[in-house]
Tab-separated table of C-alpha atoms in Angstrom:
chain	number	residue	atom	x	y	z
A	26	MET	CA	145.760	-96.229	-199.064
A	27	GLU	CA	142.172	-97.467	-198.793
A	28	GLN	CA	140.829	-97.152	-195.249
A	29	PRO	CA	137.757	-98.960	-194.076
A	30	LEU	CA	134.647	-97.053	-193.067
A	31	PRO	CA	133.548	-97.401	-189.345
A	32	ASP	CA	131.020	-99.890	-190.451
A	33	SER	CA	131.266	-101.009	-194.150
A	34	GLU	CA	129.123	-103.382	-196.223
A	35	LEU	CA	130.464	-106.801	-197.339
A	36	ILE	CA	128.544	-108.487	-200.133
A	37	VAL	CA	129.101	-112.313	-200.534
A	38	SER	CA	128.007	-114.291	-203.517
A	39	THR	CA	127.401	-118.027	-203.449
A	40	PRO	CA	127.986	-120.341	-206.444
A	41	GLU	CA	124.180	-120.370	-206.745
A	42	ARG	CA	124.336	-116.700	-207.675
A	43	VAL	CA	122.645	-115.725	-204.293
A	44	SER	CA	124.096	-112.787	-202.462
A	45	PHE	CA	124.148	-111.868	-198.859
A	46	ASP	CA	125.296	-108.598	-197.352
A	47	TYR	CA	127.076	-108.189	-193.990
A	48	GLN	CA	127.977	-105.143	-192.110
A	49	VAL	CA	131.649	-105.268	-191.167
A	50	ALA	CA	132.313	-104.226	-187.563
A	51	GLY	CA	134.091	-100.942	-187.095
A	52	LEU	CA	137.232	-100.359	-185.196
A	53	GLY	CA	135.411	-98.617	-182.238
A	54	THR	CA	132.904	-101.446	-181.601
A	55	ARG	CA	135.646	-104.095	-181.840
A	56	ALA	CA	137.836	-102.181	-179.479
A	57	ILE	CA	135.161	-101.841	-176.819
A	58	ALA	CA	134.294	-105.527	-177.123
A	59	GLN	CA	137.925	-106.402	-176.836
A	60	VAL	CA	138.265	-104.359	-173.611
A	61	LEU	CA	135.480	-106.270	-172.072
A	62	ASP	CA	137.090	-109.649	-173.025
A	63	LEU	CA	140.458	-108.406	-171.669
A	64	LEU	CA	138.805	-107.441	-168.408
A	65	ILE	CA	137.421	-110.993	-168.111
A	66	VAL	CA	140.720	-112.459	-168.936
A	67	THR	CA	142.452	-110.220	-166.421
A	68	ALA	CA	140.006	-111.353	-163.689
A	69	LEU	CA	140.726	-114.954	-164.578
A	70	LEU	CA	144.497	-114.259	-164.297
A	71	VAL	CA	144.090	-112.596	-160.962
A	72	ALA	CA	142.068	-115.660	-159.691
A	73	LEU	CA	144.797	-117.943	-161.093
A	74	PHE	CA	147.476	-115.907	-159.208
A	75	PHE	CA	145.735	-116.240	-155.899
A	76	GLY	CA	144.887	-119.898	-156.534
A	77	GLY	CA	148.482	-120.716	-157.436
A	78	LEU	CA	149.755	-118.771	-154.527
A	79	ALA	CA	147.437	-120.713	-152.095
A	80	VAL	CA	148.564	-124.050	-153.567
A	81	GLY	CA	152.261	-123.094	-153.402
A	82	SER	CA	152.046	-121.917	-149.878
A	83	LEU	CA	150.063	-124.936	-148.756
A	84	LEU	CA	152.674	-127.276	-150.360
A	85	ASN	CA	155.603	-124.882	-149.569
A	86	ASN	CA	156.808	-125.170	-153.126
A	87	SER	CA	157.575	-121.990	-155.237
A	88	VAL	CA	158.427	-124.025	-158.246
A	89	LEU	CA	154.899	-125.390	-158.387
A	90	PHE	CA	153.509	-121.784	-158.081
A	91	ASP	CA	155.679	-120.623	-161.043
A	92	LEU	CA	154.535	-123.690	-163.057
A	93	ILE	CA	150.854	-122.969	-162.401
A	94	GLN	CA	151.324	-119.296	-163.291
A	95	ILE	CA	153.016	-120.150	-166.584
A	96	LEU	CA	150.899	-122.879	-167.824
A	97	GLY	CA	147.639	-121.428	-166.399
A	98	SER	CA	148.194	-118.011	-167.964
A	99	PHE	CA	148.761	-119.684	-171.349
A	100	VAL	CA	145.621	-121.670	-171.045
A	101	ILE	CA	143.474	-118.747	-169.971
A	102	VAL	CA	144.833	-116.238	-172.559
A	103	PHE	CA	144.544	-118.542	-175.554
A	104	GLY	CA	141.778	-120.806	-174.260
A	105	TYR	CA	139.298	-118.097	-173.504
A	106	PHE	CA	139.235	-116.685	-177.003
A	107	TRP	CA	139.605	-120.010	-178.808
A	108	THR	CA	137.084	-121.883	-176.883
A	109	SER	CA	134.550	-119.098	-176.846
A	110	GLU	CA	134.593	-118.513	-180.604
A	111	ALA	CA	134.658	-122.225	-181.431
A	112	MET	CA	131.654	-123.020	-179.065
A	113	TRP	CA	129.645	-119.906	-179.755
A	114	SER	CA	129.966	-119.595	-183.447
A	115	GLY	CA	132.505	-116.851	-183.539
A	116	GLN	CA	131.463	-114.977	-180.415
A	117	THR	CA	133.208	-114.193	-177.146
A	118	ILE	CA	131.342	-112.659	-174.225
A	119	GLY	CA	132.529	-109.256	-175.420
A	120	LYS	CA	131.438	-109.779	-178.940
A	121	LYS	CA	128.168	-111.162	-177.757
A	122	ALA	CA	127.569	-108.084	-175.593
A	123	PHE	CA	128.107	-105.774	-178.635
A	124	ARG	CA	126.413	-108.048	-181.141
A	125	LEU	CA	129.569	-108.923	-183.108
A	126	ARG	CA	130.533	-112.306	-184.654
A	127	ALA	CA	133.644	-113.670	-186.330
A	128	VAL	CA	132.697	-115.517	-189.587
A	129	GLY	CA	134.589	-117.019	-192.631
A	130	ASP	CA	135.350	-114.793	-195.679
A	131	ARG	CA	132.292	-116.114	-197.403
A	132	GLY	CA	130.005	-115.619	-194.371
A	133	GLU	CA	130.133	-119.205	-193.406
A	134	PRO	CA	130.251	-120.151	-189.598
A	135	LEU	CA	133.555	-120.011	-187.886
A	136	THR	CA	135.329	-123.439	-187.698
A	137	PHE	CA	137.426	-124.768	-184.717
A	138	MET	CA	140.514	-124.544	-186.835
A	139	GLN	CA	139.806	-120.989	-187.868
A	140	ALA	CA	139.218	-119.942	-184.322
A	141	GLY	CA	142.482	-121.385	-183.264
A	142	ILE	CA	144.483	-119.739	-186.017
A	143	ARG	CA	143.084	-116.308	-185.513
A	144	ASN	CA	143.786	-116.328	-181.863
A	145	ILE	CA	147.302	-117.883	-182.073
A	146	VAL	CA	148.207	-115.065	-184.512
A	147	ARG	CA	146.808	-112.605	-181.948
A	148	ILE	CA	150.276	-112.666	-180.371
A	149	VAL	CA	151.751	-110.862	-183.440
A	150	ASP	CA	148.785	-108.574	-183.846
A	151	PHE	CA	149.215	-107.440	-180.251
A	152	LEU	CA	152.848	-106.336	-180.889
A	153	PRO	CA	154.429	-104.070	-179.817
A	154	TYR	CA	151.625	-103.095	-177.432
A	155	GLY	CA	147.800	-102.726	-177.644
A	156	TYR	CA	147.363	-104.403	-180.990
A	157	GLY	CA	149.721	-102.039	-182.757
A	158	VAL	CA	150.549	-104.426	-185.711
A	159	GLY	CA	146.794	-105.438	-185.923
A	160	LEU	CA	145.565	-101.902	-186.204
A	161	VAL	CA	148.213	-101.067	-188.955
A	162	VAL	CA	147.198	-104.170	-190.911
A	163	MET	CA	143.533	-103.393	-190.602
A	164	PHE	CA	143.984	-99.984	-192.177
A	165	ILE	CA	146.282	-101.207	-194.898
A	166	ASN	CA	144.038	-104.133	-196.198
A	167	GLY	CA	140.952	-101.784	-196.106
A	168	LYS	CA	138.666	-104.659	-194.978
A	169	GLY	CA	138.999	-104.310	-191.173
A	170	LYS	CA	141.000	-107.667	-190.963
A	171	ARG	CA	144.044	-108.039	-188.688
A	172	LEU	CA	146.744	-110.661	-189.331
A	173	GLY	CA	144.800	-113.299	-187.468
A	174	ASP	CA	141.814	-112.746	-189.798
A	175	LEU	CA	144.021	-112.876	-192.830
A	176	ALA	CA	145.703	-116.071	-191.707
A	177	ALA	CA	142.433	-117.790	-190.796
A	178	GLY	CA	140.316	-116.398	-193.645
A	179	THR	CA	137.885	-114.682	-191.257
A	180	LEU	CA	136.341	-111.342	-190.571
A	181	VAL	CA	134.303	-109.738	-187.853
A	182	VAL	CA	130.782	-108.517	-188.730
A	183	LYS	CA	127.764	-107.168	-186.912
A	184	ASP	CA	125.524	-109.892	-185.714
A	185	SER	CA	121.831	-109.972	-186.700
A	186	ASP	CA	118.943	-112.043	-185.351
A	187	HIS	CA	117.173	-112.020	-188.699
A	188	VAL	CA	117.508	-111.541	-192.357
A	189	TRP	CA	114.298	-110.577	-194.327
A	190	LEU	CA	113.334	-112.530	-197.428
A	191	TRP	CA	113.240	-109.409	-199.564
A	192	GLN	CA	117.019	-108.980	-198.887
A	193	VAL	CA	117.790	-112.216	-200.689
A	194	PRO	CA	117.886	-111.907	-204.406
A	195	GLY	CA	115.644	-114.368	-206.180
A	196	ALA	CA	113.322	-114.701	-203.144
A	197	ARG	CA	110.289	-113.384	-204.971
A	198	PRO	CA	106.617	-113.744	-203.861
A	199	ALA	CA	105.113	-116.923	-205.291
A	200	ASP	CA	101.667	-118.455	-205.380
A	201	LEU	CA	100.850	-120.730	-202.438
A	202	GLN	CA	101.819	-124.212	-203.199
A	203	PRO	CA	100.312	-127.391	-201.542
A	204	ASN	CA	101.700	-128.030	-198.098
A	205	MET	CA	104.203	-130.575	-198.968
A	206	PRO	CA	106.921	-131.131	-196.443
A	207	PRO	CA	110.419	-130.630	-198.082
A	208	ALA	CA	112.993	-133.216	-198.050
A	209	SER	CA	115.652	-133.097	-195.291
A	210	PRO	CA	119.239	-132.326	-196.281
A	211	PRO	CA	121.340	-135.485	-197.042
A	212	GLY	CA	122.559	-137.250	-193.820
A	213	TYR	CA	119.805	-135.718	-191.568
A	214	PRO	CA	116.739	-137.572	-190.203
A	215	ALA	CA	113.367	-136.956	-191.879
A	216	TYR	CA	111.705	-133.814	-190.599
A	217	PRO	CA	108.723	-134.319	-188.165
A	218	ALA	CA	105.203	-134.049	-189.618
A	219	PRO	CA	102.981	-131.112	-188.606
A	220	PRO	CA	100.590	-132.083	-185.790
A	221	ALA	CA	97.004	-132.940	-186.580
A	222	PRO	CA	94.588	-130.221	-185.907
A	223	LEU	CA	92.461	-130.477	-182.712
A	224	VAL	CA	88.859	-131.620	-183.168
A	225	PRO	CA	86.546	-128.706	-182.335
A	226	GLN	CA	83.957	-129.416	-179.775
A	227	PRO	CA	80.255	-128.949	-180.875
A	228	GLN	CA	79.558	-125.652	-179.030
A	229	ALA	CA	77.802	-122.465	-180.013
A	230	GLN	CA	80.947	-120.444	-179.280
A	231	ALA	CA	83.877	-120.245	-181.720
A	232	ALA	CA	85.879	-123.410	-182.213
A	233	PRO	CA	89.212	-123.508	-180.143
A	234	ALA	CA	92.337	-122.919	-181.906
A	235	SER	CA	94.127	-125.777	-183.572
A	236	ASN	CA	97.319	-127.303	-182.109
A	237	ALA	CA	99.339	-125.707	-184.903
A	238	GLU	CA	97.862	-122.221	-184.194
A	239	TYR	CA	98.499	-122.656	-180.502
A	240	ILE	CA	102.170	-123.326	-181.184
A	241	LEU	CA	102.451	-120.490	-183.554
A	242	ARG	CA	100.839	-118.043	-181.116
A	243	ARG	CA	103.530	-118.864	-178.566
A	244	ILE	CA	106.482	-117.744	-180.686
A	245	ASP	CA	107.909	-114.231	-181.096
A	246	PRO	CA	105.776	-111.914	-183.357
A	247	ASP	CA	108.710	-111.059	-185.514
A	248	LEU	CA	109.601	-114.762	-185.976
A	249	ARG	CA	105.982	-115.491	-186.737
A	250	ARG	CA	105.998	-112.909	-189.575
A	251	PHE	CA	109.373	-114.263	-190.902
A	252	VAL	CA	107.965	-117.818	-190.866
A	253	SER	CA	104.756	-116.775	-192.583
A	254	SER	CA	106.769	-115.031	-195.391
A	255	TYR	CA	109.178	-117.976	-195.589
A	256	ALA	CA	106.326	-120.434	-195.976
A	257	ARG	CA	104.976	-118.621	-198.969
A	258	ARG	CA	108.325	-118.323	-200.782
A	259	ARG	CA	109.860	-121.689	-199.825
A	260	PRO	CA	109.031	-123.452	-203.083
A	261	GLN	CA	111.183	-120.833	-204.948
A	262	LEU	CA	114.214	-121.099	-202.516
A	263	THR	CA	117.125	-123.388	-202.984
A	264	LEU	CA	118.300	-125.627	-200.196
A	265	ASP	CA	121.426	-123.351	-199.620
A	266	VAL	CA	119.190	-120.159	-199.263
A	267	ARG	CA	117.050	-121.987	-196.822
A	268	VAL	CA	119.983	-123.196	-194.776
A	269	GLN	CA	121.426	-119.688	-194.766
A	270	LEU	CA	118.028	-118.205	-193.623
A	271	ALA	CA	117.649	-120.746	-190.831
A	272	ALA	CA	121.249	-120.090	-189.695
A	273	ASN	CA	120.596	-116.334	-189.345
A	274	MET	CA	117.449	-117.034	-187.233
A	275	GLN	CA	118.773	-119.964	-185.260
A	276	GLN	CA	118.643	-118.186	-181.797
A	277	SER	CA	114.998	-117.400	-182.230
A	278	LEU	CA	114.244	-120.872	-183.652
A	279	GLN	CA	115.968	-122.514	-180.742
A	280	ARG	CA	113.818	-120.470	-178.268
A	281	ALA	CA	110.654	-121.377	-180.152
A	282	VAL	CA	110.971	-125.117	-180.408
A	283	PRO	CA	114.023	-126.210	-178.461
A	284	ASP	CA	113.400	-130.025	-178.567
A	285	THR	CA	113.068	-130.160	-182.327
A	286	PHE	CA	116.022	-127.705	-182.664
A	287	ALA	CA	118.232	-130.007	-180.527
A	288	GLN	CA	117.359	-133.091	-182.448
A	289	TYR	CA	117.123	-131.843	-186.050
A	290	GLY	CA	118.712	-128.402	-186.303
A	291	PRO	CA	117.551	-124.855	-187.326
A	292	LEU	CA	116.465	-125.707	-190.882
A	293	ALA	CA	114.146	-128.449	-189.720
A	294	VAL	CA	112.646	-126.064	-187.069
A	295	LEU	CA	112.037	-123.378	-189.641
A	296	ASP	CA	110.447	-125.923	-192.048
A	297	TYR	CA	108.367	-127.353	-189.216
A	298	LEU	CA	106.996	-123.862	-188.330
A	299	ALA	CA	106.385	-123.117	-191.974
A	300	ASN	CA	104.398	-126.340	-192.245
A	301	LEU	CA	102.399	-125.268	-189.308
A	302	GLU	CA	101.743	-121.900	-190.863
A	303	LEU	CA	100.323	-123.465	-194.003
A	304	SER	CA	98.323	-126.227	-192.269
């Protein structure tokens, strides 16, 4: 029987022959994150109990109390995990605290349906107690996947705020190309053009920084280095590779230019900053 390592590597190849590697989360890290989530669910159930008790006492109706407990418990237990993973791209509070994320088998973002399937099957994984079935299945398949992951086509990986361009095969250094804004993906609005540089004042001292440089100085230094490297290599990257890189940096990109991120998405922000870097 092949057993998974505490943290093993998963290499995913796209149809464009581009490979991405993910570090599959180990049992220990997943267990600690799950304990945190269960504590949150328990706190919600306790609050539900006292809330239902208060309503039942106020209306002097024990049947209403039982109904609130049954329906409320179902909504909390399934709704917490399902809603969290669907809204936060495969993360619950516990996963977010320990930098874990549920993704599709090919590394794609978790869908609403996948989040629902993996959490409904959680009932079977939990049997007979403490994820007994889920642990056995994880050791048998050798990929750290419980029944819910097998049913939904998902797995839990270690999250990362960035992926370096040198980690992507085919992303080789290229000569600088003219600063031509790339076309936006089909169905998306055209990307905003880089701002015009500020006109320096005729003074003896050094000219003030351009508007583009002012924006770039405000972003995180690690993101600035990534953008600079991406700007040089962008002409050699396919659209799928650029989308994947932007998705891995989406948290940093959202903090850097929140307005553009909300309107156009992570790839537009990454290309926008790359254009500023080359302007």
